[in-house]
C-alpha positions in Angstrom: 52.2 52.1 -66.1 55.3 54.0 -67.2 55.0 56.1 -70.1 55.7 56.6 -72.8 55.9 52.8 -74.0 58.3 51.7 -76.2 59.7 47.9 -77.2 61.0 46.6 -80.6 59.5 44.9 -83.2 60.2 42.6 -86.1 58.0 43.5 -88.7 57.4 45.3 -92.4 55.6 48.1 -92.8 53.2 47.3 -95.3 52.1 44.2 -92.5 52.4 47.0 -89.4 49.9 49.1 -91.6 47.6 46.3 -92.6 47.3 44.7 -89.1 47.2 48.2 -87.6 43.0 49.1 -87.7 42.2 46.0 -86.0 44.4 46.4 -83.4 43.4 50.4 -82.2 39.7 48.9 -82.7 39.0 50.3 -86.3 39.7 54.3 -84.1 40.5 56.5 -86.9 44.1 57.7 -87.5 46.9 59.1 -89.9 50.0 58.6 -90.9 52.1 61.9 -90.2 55.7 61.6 -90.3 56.4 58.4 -89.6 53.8 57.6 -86.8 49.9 57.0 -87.2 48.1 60.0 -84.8 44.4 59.2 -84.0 42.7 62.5 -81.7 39.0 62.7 -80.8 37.2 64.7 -78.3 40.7 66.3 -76.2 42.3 63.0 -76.6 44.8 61.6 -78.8 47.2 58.8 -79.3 50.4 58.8 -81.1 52.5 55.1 -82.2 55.5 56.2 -83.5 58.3 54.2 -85.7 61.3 54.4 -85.9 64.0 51.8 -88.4 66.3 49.7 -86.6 69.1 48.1 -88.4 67.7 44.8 -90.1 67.8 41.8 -88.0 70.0 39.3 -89.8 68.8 35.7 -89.8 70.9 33.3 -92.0 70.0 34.7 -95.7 67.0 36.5 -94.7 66.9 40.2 -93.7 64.2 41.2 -91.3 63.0 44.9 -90.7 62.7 45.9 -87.4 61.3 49.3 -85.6 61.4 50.8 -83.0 57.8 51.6 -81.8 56.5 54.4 -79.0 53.0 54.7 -77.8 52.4 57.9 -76.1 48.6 58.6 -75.0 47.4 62.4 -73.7 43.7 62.1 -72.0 43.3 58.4 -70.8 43.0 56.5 -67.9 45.4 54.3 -67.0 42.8 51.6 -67.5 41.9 52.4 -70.9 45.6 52.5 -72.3 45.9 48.9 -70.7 43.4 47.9 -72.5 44.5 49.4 -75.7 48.1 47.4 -75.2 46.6 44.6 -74.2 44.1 44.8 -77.7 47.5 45.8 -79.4 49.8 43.3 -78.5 47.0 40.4 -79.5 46.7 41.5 -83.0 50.6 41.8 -83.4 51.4 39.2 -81.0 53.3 36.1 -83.5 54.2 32.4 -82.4 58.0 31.3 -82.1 58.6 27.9 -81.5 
């Protein structure tokens, strides 16, 4: 797995911050300069955001960010299962 990880995202932040526990597991985190930092026990994980110009779709304006997960003291293992848990609770239908 190549890191750091980073993909886009169409999303508000009020919904990135409410969706957010349930999808690092409840870990505990905070939000320091636009990114949300959990460490415990030599380990640490850092999802960063960064604003993207508004995708444009008809009338409606949708926020977008770019997002960076960088990890210091897991196994490889363990951070696919973290993206795998993240990507569930963020993942939307399109149709």
């Amino acid at each position: 797995m190549k890191l750091p990880l980073t993909f886009e995202m169409t999303t508000t932040l009020e919904e990135f911050r409410r969706r957010l526990p349930a999808a690092v597991g409840n870990a505990s985190f905070l939000e320091e300069n636009g990114a949300f930092v959990h460490r415990e026990d030599g380990r640490s994980w850092r999802i960063g955001l960064e604003p993207l110009v508004p995708l444009q779709a008809g009338v409606m304006q949708l926020e977008r960010y770019r997002v960076d997960f960088q990890f210091a003291g897991y196994a490889e293992r363990e951070i696919e299962d973290f993206m795998a848990r993240f990507e569930m609770y963020f993942r939307r239908g399109g149709g």
